[in-house]
PDB file of C-alpha atoms and ligand atoms in Angstrom:
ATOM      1  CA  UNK A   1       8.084  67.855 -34.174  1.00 97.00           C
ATOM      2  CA  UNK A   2       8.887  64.398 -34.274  1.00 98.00           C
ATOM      3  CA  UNK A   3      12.798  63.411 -33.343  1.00 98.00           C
ATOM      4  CA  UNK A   4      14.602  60.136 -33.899  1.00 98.00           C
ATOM      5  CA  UNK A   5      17.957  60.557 -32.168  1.00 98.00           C
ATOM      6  CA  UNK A   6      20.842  57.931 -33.186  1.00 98.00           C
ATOM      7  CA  UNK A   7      23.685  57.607 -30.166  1.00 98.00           C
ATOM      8  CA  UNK A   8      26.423  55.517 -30.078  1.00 98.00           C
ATOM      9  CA  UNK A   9      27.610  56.190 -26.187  1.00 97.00           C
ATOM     10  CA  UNK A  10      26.654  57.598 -23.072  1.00 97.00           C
ATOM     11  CA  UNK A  11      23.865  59.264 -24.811  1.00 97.00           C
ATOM     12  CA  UNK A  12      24.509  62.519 -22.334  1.00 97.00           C
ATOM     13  CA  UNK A  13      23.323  64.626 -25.213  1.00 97.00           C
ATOM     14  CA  UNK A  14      20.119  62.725 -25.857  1.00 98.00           C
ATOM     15  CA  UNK A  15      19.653  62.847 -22.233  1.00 98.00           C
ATOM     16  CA  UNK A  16      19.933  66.635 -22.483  1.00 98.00           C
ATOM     17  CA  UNK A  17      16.734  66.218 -25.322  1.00 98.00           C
ATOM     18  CA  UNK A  18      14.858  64.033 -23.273  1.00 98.00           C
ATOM     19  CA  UNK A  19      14.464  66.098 -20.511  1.00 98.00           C
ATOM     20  CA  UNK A  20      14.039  69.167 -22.527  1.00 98.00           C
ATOM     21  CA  UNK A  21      10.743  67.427 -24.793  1.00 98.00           C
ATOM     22  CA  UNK A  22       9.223  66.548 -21.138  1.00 97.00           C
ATOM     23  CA  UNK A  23       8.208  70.078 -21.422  1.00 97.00           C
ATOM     24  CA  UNK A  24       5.231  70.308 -23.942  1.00 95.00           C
ATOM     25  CA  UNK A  25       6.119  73.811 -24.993  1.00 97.00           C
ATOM     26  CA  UNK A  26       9.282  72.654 -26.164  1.00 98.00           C
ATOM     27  CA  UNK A  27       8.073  71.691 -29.615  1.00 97.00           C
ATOM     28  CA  UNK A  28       9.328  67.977 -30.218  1.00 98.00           C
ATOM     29  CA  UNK A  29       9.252  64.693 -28.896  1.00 98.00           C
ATOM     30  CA  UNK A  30      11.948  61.944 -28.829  1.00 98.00           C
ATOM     31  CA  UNK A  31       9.870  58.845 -30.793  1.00 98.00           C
ATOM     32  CA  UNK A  32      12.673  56.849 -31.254  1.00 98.00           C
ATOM     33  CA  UNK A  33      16.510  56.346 -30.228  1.00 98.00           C
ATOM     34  CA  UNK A  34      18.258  54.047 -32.567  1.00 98.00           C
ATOM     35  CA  UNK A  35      21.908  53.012 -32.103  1.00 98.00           C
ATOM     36  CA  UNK A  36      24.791  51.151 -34.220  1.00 98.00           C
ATOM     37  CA  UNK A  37      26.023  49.196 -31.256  1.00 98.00           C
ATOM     38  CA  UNK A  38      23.925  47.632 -28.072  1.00 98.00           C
ATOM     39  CA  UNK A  39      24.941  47.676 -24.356  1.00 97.00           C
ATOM     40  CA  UNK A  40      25.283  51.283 -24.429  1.00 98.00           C
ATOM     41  CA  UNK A  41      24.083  54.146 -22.145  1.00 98.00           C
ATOM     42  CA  UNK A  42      22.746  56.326 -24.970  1.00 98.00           C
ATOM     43  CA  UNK A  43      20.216  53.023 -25.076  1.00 98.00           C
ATOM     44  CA  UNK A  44      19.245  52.856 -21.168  1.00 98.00           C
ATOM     45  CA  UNK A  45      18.175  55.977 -20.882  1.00 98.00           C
ATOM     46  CA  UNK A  46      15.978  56.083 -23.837  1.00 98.00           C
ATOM     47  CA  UNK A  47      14.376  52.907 -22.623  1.00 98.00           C
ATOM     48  CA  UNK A  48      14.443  54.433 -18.912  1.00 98.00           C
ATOM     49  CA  UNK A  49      12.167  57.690 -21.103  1.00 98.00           C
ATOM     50  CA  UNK A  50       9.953  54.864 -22.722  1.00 98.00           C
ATOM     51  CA  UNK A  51      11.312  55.572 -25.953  1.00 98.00           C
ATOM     52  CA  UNK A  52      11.466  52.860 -28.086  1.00 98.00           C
ATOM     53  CA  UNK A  53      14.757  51.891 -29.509  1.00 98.00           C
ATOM     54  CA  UNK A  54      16.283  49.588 -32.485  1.00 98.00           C
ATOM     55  CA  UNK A  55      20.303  48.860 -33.069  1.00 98.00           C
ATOM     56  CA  UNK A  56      21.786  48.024 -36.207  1.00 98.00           C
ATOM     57  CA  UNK A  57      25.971  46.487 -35.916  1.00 98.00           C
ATOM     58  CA  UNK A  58      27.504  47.444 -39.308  1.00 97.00           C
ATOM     59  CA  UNK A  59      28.786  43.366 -38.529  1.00 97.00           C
ATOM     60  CA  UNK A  60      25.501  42.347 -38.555  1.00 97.00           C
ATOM     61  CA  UNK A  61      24.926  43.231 -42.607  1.00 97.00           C
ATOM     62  CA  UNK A  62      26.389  42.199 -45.493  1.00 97.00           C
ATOM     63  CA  UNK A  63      27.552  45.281 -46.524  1.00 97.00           C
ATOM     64  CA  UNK A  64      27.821  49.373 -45.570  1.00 97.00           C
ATOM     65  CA  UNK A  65      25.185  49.949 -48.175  1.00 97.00           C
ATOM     66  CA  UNK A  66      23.274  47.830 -46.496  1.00 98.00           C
ATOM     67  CA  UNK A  67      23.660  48.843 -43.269  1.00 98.00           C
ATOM     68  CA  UNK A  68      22.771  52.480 -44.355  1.00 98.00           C
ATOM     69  CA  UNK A  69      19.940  51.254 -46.293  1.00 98.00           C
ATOM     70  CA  UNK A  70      18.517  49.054 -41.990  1.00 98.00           C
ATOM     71  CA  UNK A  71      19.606  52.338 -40.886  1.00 98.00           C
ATOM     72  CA  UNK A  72      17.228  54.351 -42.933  1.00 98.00           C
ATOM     73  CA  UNK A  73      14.391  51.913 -42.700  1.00 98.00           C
ATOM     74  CA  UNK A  74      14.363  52.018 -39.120  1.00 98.00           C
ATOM     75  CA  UNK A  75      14.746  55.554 -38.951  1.00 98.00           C
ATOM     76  CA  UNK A  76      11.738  55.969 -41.435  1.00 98.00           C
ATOM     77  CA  UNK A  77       9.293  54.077 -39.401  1.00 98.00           C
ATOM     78  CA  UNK A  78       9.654  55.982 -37.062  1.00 98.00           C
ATOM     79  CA  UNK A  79       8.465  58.853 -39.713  1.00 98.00           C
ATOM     80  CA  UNK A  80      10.824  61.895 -37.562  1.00 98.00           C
ATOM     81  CA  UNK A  81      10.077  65.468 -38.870  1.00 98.00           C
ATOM     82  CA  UNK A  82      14.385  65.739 -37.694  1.00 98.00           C
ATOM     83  CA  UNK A  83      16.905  63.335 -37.330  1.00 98.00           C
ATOM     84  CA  UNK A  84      19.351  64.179 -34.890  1.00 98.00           C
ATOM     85  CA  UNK A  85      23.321  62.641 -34.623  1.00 98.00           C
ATOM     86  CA  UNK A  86      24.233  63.092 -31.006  1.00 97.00           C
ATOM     87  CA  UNK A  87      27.368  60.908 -30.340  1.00 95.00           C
ATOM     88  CA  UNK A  88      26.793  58.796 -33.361  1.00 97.00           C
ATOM     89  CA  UNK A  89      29.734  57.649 -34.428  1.00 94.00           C
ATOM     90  CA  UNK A  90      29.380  56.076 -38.087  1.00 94.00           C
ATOM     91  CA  UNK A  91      28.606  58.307 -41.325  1.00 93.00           C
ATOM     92  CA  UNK A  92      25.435  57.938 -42.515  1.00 95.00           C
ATOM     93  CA  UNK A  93      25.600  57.135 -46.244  1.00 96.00           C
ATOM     94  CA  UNK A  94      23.583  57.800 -50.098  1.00 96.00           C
ATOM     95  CA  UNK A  95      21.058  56.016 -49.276  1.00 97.00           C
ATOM     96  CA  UNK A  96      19.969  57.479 -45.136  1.00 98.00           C
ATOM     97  CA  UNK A  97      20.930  60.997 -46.774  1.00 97.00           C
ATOM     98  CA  UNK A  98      18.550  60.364 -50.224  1.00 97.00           C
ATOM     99  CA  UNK A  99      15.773  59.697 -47.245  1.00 97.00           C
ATOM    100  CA  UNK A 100      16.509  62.225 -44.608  1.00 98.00           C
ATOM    101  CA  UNK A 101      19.044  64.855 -46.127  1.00 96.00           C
ATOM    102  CA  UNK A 102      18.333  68.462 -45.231  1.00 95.00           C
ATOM    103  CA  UNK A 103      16.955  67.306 -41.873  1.00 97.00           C
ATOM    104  CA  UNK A 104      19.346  65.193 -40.083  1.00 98.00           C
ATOM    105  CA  UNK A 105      21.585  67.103 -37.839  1.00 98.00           C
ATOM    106  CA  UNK A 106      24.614  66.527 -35.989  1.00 98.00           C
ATOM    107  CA  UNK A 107      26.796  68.003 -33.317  1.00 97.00           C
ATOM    108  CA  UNK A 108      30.838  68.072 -33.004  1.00 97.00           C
ATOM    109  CA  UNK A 109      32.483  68.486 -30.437  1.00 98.00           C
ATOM    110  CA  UNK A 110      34.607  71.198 -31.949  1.00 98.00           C
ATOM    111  CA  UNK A 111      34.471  74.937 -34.033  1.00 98.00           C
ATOM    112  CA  UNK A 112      33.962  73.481 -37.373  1.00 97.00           C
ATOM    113  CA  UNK A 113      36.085  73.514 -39.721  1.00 97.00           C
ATOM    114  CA  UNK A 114      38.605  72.816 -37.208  1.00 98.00           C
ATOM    115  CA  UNK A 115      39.365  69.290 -36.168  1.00 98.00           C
ATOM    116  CA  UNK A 116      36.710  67.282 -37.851  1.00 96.00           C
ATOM    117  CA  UNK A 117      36.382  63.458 -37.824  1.00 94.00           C
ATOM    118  CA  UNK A 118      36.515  60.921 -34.691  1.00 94.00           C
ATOM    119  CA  UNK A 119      38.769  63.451 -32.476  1.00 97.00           C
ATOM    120  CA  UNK A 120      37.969  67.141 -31.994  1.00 98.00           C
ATOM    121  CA  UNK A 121      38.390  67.494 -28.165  1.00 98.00           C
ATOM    122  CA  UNK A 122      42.092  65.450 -28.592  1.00 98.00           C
ATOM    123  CA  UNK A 123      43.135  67.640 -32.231  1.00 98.00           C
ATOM    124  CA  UNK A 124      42.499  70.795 -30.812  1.00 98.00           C
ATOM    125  CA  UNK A 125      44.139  69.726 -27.109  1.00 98.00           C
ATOM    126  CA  UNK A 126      47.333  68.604 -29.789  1.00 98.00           C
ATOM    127  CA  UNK A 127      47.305  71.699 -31.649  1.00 98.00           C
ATOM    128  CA  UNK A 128      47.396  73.781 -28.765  1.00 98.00           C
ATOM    129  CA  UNK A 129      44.339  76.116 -29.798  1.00 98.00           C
ATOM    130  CA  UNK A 130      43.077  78.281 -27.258  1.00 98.00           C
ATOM    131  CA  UNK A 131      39.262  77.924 -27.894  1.00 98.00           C
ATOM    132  CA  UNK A 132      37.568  75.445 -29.296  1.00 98.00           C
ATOM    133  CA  UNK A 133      34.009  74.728 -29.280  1.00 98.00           C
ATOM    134  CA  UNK A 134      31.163  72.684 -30.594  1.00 98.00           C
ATOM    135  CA  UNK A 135      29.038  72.593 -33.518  1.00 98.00           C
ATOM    136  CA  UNK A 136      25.822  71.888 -34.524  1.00 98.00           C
ATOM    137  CA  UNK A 137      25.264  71.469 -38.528  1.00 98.00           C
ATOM    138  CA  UNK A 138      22.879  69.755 -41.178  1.00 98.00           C
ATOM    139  CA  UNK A 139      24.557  66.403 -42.355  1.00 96.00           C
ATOM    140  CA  UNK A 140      25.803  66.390 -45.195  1.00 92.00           C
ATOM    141  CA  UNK A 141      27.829  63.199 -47.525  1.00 91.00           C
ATOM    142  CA  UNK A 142      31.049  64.731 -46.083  1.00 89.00           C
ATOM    143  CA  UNK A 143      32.975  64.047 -42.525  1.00 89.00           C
ATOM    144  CA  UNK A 144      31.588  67.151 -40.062  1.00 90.00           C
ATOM    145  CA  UNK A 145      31.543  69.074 -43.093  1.00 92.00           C
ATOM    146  CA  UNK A 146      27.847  70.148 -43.735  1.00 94.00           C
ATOM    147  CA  UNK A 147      26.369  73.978 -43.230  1.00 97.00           C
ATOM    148  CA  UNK A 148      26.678  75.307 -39.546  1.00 98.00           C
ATOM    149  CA  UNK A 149      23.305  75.975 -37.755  1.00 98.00           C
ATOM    150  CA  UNK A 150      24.790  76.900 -34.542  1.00 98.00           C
ATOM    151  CA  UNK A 151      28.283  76.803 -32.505  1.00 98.00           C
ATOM    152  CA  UNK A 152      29.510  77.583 -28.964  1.00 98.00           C
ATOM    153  CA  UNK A 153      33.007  79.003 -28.082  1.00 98.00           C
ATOM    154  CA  UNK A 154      34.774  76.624 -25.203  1.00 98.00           C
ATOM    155  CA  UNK A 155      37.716  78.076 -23.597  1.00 98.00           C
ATOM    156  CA  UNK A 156      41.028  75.310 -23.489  1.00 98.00           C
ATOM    157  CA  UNK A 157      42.322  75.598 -19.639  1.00 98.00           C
ATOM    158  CA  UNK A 158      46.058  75.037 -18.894  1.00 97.00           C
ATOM    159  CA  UNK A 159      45.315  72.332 -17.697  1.00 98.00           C
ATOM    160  CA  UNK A 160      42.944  70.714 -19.328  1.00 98.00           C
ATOM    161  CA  UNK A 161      43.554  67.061 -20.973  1.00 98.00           C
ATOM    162  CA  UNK A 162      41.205  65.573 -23.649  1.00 98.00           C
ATOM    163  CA  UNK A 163      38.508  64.588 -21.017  1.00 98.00           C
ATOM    164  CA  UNK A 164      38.518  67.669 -19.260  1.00 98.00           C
ATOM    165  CA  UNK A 165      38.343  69.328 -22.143  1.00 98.00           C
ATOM    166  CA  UNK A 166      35.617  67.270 -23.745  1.00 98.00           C
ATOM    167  CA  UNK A 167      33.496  67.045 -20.750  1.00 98.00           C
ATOM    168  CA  UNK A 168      33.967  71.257 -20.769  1.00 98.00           C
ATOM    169  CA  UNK A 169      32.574  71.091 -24.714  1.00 98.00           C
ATOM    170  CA  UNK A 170      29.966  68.709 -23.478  1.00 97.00           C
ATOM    171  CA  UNK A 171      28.295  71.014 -20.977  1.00 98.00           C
ATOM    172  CA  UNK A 172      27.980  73.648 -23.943  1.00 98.00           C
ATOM    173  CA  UNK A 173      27.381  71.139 -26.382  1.00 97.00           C
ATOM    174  CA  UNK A 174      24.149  69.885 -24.606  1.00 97.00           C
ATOM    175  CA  UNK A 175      23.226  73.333 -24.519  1.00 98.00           C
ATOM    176  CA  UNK A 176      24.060  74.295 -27.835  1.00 98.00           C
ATOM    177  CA  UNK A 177      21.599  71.005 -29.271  1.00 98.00           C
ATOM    178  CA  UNK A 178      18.610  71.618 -27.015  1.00 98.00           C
ATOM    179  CA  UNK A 179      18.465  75.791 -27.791  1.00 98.00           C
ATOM    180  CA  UNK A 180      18.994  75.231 -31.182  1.00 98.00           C
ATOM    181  CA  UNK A 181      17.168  71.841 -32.002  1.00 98.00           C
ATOM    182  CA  UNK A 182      13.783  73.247 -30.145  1.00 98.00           C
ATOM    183  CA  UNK A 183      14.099  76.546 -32.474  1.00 98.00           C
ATOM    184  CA  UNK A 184      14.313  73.711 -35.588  1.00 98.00           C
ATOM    185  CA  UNK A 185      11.233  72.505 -34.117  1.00 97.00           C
ATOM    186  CA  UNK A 186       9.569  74.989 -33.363  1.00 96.00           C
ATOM    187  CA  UNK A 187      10.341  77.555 -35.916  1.00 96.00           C
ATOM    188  CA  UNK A 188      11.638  75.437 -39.199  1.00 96.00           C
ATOM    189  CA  UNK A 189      14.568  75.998 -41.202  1.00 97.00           C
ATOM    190  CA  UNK A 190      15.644  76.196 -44.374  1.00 96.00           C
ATOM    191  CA  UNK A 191      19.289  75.044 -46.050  1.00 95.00           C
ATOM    192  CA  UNK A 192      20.162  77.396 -48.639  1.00 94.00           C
ATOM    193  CA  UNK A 193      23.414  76.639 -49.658  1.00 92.00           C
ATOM    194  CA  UNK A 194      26.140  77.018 -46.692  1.00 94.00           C
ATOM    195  CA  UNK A 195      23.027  78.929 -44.698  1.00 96.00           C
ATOM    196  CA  UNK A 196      20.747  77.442 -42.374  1.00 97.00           C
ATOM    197  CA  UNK A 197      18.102  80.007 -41.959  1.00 96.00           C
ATOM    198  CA  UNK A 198      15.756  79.535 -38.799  1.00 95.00           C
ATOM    199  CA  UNK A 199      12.054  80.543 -39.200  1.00 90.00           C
ATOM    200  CA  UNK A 200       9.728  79.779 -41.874  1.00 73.00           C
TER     201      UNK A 200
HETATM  202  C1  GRF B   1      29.687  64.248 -27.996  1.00 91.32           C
HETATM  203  O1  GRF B   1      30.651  65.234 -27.647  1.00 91.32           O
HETATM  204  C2  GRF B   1      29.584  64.160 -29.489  1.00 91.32           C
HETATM  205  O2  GRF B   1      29.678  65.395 -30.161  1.00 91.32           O
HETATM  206  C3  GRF B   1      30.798  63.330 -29.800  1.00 91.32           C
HETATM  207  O3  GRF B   1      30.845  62.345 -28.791  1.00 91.32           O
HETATM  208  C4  GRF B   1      30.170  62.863 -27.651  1.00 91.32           C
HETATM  209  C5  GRF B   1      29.005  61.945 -27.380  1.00 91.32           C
HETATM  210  O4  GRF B   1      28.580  62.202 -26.101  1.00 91.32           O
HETATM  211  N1  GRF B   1      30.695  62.736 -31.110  1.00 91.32           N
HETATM  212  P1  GRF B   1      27.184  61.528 -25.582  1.00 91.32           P
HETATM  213  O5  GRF B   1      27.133  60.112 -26.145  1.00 91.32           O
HETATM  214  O6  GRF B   1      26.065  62.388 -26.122  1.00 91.32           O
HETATM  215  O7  GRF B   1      27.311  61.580 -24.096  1.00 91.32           O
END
């Protein structure tokens, strides 16, 4: 299967794809890495994995629509089988989802519906939870709101602060995306309402 990943950071969790798709019975194979900023890890390492790579600023257009609408373009010419959000940190909008709804996925670092949006390791540190998580679900026009495909308990420590704790969610996080994104690849899926069933 053919993955376009879109980072915005370190790009840890793409890093965690790349290596996996190096093995050939893995299923899929990174084609492109596209980004909304440049300078950034997530972008290094894809070029390190000869994996070509475009960036689109939200600055750089004239409006969101049309920065969703780059977005998309560049994503389709790249013609993925699965779009993957790992550490992308804009919503994708009408027009990416009208292209590549039902097959873009993304992970949170957090047990949705708990502590959606830009914050999950810091809410859930706040709130004092006990476990907390990460999840992996198919986008949908809401924030970290679309149907689960997978999600890994995390235990909170004592004392843990937000990038203990986040780096902790990380490690299952990476896990969580390359177990459950190889299945997708391998296996298919199918969204049926707030299912995701694995397996044609
Ligand atoms: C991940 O925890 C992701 O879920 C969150 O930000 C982190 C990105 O990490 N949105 P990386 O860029 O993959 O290292």
């Amino acid at each position: 299967a053919r993955l376009v990943v879109l980072v915005s950071g370190s790009g840890t969790n793409l890093q965690a794809l790349l290596d996996a798709c190096a093995d050939p019975a893995y299923g899929a194979e990174v084609v492109a890495v596209g980004a909304d900023r440049a300078g950034i890890e997530g972008l290094v390492r894809a070029e390190r994995a000869g994996v070509p790579t475009f960036v689109h600023r939200l600055p750089d257009h004239d409006s969101r629509e049309a920065w969703d609408v780059a977005i998309a373009e560049a994503v389709a010419a790249h013609r993925p089988d699965l779009v993957v959000l790992a550490g992308f940190m804009k919503l994708v909008g009408a027009a990416f989802l009208e292209r590549f709804g039902g097959r873009t996925v993304n992970t949170h670092p957090a047990l949705s519906p708990s502590f959606p949006g830009m914050h999950g390791p810091r809410d859930a540190l706040e709130y004092g939870v006990k476990v907390t998580g990460c999840t992996l679900f198919v986008v949908d026009p809401g924030v970290d709101t679309g149907a689960i495909v997978a999600q890994t308990a995390v235990p909170v420590e004592p004392e843990d602060d937000v990038d203990s704790l986040h780096e902790r969610i990380k490690t299952a996080e990476r896990a969580m995306l390359v177990e459950t994104v190889g299945r997708m690849a391998r296996e298919g899926f199918r969204v049926e309402g707030r299912r995701v069933l694995l397996g044609r």
